[in-house]
Short mmCIF file of N, CA and C in Angstrom, two decimals:
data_model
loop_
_atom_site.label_atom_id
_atom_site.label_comp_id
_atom_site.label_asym_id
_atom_site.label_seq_id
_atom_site.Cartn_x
_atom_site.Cartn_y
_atom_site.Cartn_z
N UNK A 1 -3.07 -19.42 5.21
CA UNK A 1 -1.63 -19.49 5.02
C UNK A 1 -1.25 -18.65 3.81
N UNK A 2 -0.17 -17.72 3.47
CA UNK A 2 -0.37 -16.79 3.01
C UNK A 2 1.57 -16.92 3.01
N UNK A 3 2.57 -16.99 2.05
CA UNK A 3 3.93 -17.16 1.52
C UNK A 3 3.82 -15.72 1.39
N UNK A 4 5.01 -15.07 1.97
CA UNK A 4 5.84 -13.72 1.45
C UNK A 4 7.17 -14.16 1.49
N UNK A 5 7.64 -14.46 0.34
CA UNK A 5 9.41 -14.14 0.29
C UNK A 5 10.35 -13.05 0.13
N UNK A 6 10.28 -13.04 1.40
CA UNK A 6 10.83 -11.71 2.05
C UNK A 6 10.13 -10.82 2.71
N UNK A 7 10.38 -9.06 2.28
CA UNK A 7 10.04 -8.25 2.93
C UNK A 7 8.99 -7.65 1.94
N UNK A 8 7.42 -6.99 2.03
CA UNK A 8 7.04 -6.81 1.68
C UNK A 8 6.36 -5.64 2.18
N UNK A 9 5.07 -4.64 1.46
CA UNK A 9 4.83 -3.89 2.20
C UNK A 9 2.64 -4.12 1.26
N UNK A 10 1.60 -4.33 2.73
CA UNK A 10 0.99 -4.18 2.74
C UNK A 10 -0.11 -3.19 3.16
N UNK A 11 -0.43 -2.56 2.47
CA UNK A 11 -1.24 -0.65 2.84
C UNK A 11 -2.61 -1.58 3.52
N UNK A 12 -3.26 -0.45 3.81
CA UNK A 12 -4.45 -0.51 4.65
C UNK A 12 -5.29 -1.30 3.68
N UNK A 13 -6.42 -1.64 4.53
CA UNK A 13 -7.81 -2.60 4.24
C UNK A 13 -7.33 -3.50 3.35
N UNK A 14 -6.04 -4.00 2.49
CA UNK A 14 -6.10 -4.92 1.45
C UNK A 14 -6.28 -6.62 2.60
N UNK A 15 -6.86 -7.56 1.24
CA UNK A 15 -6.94 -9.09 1.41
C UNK A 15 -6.30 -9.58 0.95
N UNK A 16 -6.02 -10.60 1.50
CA UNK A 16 -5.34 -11.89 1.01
C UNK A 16 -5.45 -13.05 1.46
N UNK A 17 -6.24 -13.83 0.00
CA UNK A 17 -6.38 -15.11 -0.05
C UNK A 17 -5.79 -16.36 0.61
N UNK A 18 -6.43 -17.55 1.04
CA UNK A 18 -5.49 -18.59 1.46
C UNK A 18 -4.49 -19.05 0.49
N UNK A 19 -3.32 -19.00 1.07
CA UNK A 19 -2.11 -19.94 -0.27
C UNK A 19 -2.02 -19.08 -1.32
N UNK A 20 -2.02 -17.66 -1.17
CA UNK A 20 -1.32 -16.16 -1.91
C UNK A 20 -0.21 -16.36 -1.42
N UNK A 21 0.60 -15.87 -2.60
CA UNK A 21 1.90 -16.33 -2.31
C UNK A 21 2.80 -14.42 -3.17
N UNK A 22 3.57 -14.13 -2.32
CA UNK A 22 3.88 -12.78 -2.31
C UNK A 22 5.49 -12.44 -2.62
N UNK A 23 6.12 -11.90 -4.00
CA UNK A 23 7.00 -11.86 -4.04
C UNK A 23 7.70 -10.67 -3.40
N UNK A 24 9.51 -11.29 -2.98
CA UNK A 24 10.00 -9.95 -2.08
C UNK A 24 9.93 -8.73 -2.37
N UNK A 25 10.18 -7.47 -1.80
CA UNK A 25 10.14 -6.05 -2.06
C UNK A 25 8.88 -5.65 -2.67
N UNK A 26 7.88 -6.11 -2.62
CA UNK A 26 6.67 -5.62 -3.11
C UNK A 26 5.34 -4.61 -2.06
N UNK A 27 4.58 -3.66 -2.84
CA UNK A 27 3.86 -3.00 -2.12
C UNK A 27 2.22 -3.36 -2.75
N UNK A 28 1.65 -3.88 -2.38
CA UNK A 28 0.17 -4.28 -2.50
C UNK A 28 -0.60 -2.99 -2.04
N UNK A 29 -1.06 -2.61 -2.87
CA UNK A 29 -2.01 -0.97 -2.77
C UNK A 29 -2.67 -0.93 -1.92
N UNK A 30 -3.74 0.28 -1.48
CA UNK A 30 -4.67 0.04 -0.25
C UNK A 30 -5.62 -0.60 -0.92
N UNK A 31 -6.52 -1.36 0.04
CA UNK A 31 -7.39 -2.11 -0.45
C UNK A 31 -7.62 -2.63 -1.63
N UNK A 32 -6.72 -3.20 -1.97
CA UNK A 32 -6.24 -4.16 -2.92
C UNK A 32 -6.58 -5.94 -2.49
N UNK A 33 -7.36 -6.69 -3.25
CA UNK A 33 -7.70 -7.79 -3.02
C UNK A 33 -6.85 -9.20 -3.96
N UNK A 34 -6.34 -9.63 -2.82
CA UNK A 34 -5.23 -10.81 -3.74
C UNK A 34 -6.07 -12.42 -3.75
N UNK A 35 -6.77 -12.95 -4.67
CA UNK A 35 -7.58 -13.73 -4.16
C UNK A 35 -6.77 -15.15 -4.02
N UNK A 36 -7.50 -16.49 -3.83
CA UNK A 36 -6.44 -17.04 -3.41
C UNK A 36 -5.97 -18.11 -4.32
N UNK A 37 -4.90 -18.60 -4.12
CA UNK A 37 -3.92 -19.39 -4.77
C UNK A 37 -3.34 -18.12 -5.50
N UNK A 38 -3.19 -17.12 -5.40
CA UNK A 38 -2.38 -16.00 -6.34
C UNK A 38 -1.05 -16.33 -6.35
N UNK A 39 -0.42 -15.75 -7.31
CA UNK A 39 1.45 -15.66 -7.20
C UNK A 39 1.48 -13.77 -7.53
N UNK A 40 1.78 -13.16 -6.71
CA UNK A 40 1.77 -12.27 -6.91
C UNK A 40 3.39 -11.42 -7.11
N UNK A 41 3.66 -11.06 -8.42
CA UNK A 41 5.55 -10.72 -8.76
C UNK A 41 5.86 -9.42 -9.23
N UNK A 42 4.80 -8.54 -9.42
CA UNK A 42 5.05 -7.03 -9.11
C UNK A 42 4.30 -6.33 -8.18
N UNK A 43 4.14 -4.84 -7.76
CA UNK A 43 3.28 -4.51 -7.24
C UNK A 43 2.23 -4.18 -7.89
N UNK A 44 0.81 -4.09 -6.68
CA UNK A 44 0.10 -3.74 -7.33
C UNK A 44 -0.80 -2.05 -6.93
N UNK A 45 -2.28 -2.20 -7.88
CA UNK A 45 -2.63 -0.79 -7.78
C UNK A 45 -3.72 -0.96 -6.46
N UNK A 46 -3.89 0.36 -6.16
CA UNK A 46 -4.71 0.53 -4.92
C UNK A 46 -6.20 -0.05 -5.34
N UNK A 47 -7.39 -0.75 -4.70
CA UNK A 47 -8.45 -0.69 -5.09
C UNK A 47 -8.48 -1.91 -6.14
N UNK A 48 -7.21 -2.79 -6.33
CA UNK A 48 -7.38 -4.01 -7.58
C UNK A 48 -7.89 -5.19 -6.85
N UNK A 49 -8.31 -6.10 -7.80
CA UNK A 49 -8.66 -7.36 -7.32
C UNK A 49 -8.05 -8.21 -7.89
N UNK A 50 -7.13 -8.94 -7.78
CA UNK A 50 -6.07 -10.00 -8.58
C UNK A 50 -5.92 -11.23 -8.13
N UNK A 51 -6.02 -12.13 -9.18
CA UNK A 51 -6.52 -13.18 -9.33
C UNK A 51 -5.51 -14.14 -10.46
N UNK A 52 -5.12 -15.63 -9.87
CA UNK A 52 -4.39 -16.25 -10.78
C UNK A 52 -2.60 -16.52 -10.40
N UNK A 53 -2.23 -17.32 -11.21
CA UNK A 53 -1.22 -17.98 -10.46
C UNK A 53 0.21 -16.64 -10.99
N UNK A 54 0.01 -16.52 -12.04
CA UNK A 54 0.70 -14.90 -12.14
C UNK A 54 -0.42 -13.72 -12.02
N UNK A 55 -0.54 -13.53 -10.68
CA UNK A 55 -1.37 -12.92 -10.32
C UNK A 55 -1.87 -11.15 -11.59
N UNK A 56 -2.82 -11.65 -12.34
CA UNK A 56 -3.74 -10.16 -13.34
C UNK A 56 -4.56 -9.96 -12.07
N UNK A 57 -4.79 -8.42 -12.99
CA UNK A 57 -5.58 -7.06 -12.32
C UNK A 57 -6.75 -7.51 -12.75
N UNK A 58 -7.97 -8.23 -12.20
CA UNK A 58 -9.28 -8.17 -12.86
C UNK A 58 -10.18 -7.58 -12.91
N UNK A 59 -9.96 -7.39 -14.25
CA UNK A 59 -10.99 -6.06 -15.02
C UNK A 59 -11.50 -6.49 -16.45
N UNK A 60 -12.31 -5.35 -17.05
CA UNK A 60 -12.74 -5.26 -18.22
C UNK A 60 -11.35 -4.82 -19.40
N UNK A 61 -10.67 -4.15 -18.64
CA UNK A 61 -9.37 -3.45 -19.73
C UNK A 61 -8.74 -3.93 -20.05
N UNK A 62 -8.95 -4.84 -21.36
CA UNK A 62 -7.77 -5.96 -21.78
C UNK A 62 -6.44 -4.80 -21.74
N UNK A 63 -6.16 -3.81 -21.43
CA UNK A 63 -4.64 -3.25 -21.97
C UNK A 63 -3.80 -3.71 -20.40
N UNK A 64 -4.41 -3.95 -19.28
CA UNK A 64 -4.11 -4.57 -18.09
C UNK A 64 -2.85 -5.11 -18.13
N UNK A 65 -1.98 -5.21 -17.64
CA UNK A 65 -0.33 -6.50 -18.28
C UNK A 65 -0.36 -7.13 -16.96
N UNK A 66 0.26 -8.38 -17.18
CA UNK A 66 0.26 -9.23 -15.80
C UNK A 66 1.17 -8.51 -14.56
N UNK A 67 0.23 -9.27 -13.43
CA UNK A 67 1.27 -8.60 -12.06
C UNK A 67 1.72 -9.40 -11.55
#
């Protein structure tokens, strides 16, 4: 089960978690991984893995800002 409010736009090969939850007008990169319970409220980058209820980019690069 997977919440989009609204219209959104998902590129090729990306995932998404059970109970990801997807804010309107947004574009989730290609293969981009939303894991689950996410809140996801900007877009994101191609190739990310994001994780968390304000869905971060998880990585090593603390300069990262929430998505």
């Amino acid at each position: 089960h997977v919440v989009v409010s609204g219209h959104c736009t998902v590129e090729q090969n990306s995932f998404l978690g059970v109970n990801a939850t997807i804010s309107d007008g947004l574009t989730l990169g290609e293969q981009c991984i939303i894991g689950a319970g996410a809140t996801v409220v900007s877009d994101t980058k191609p190739d990310g893995v994001y994780i968390g209820q304000k869905a971060r980019l998880n990585a090593n690069d603390s300069s990262e800002s929430t998505i």
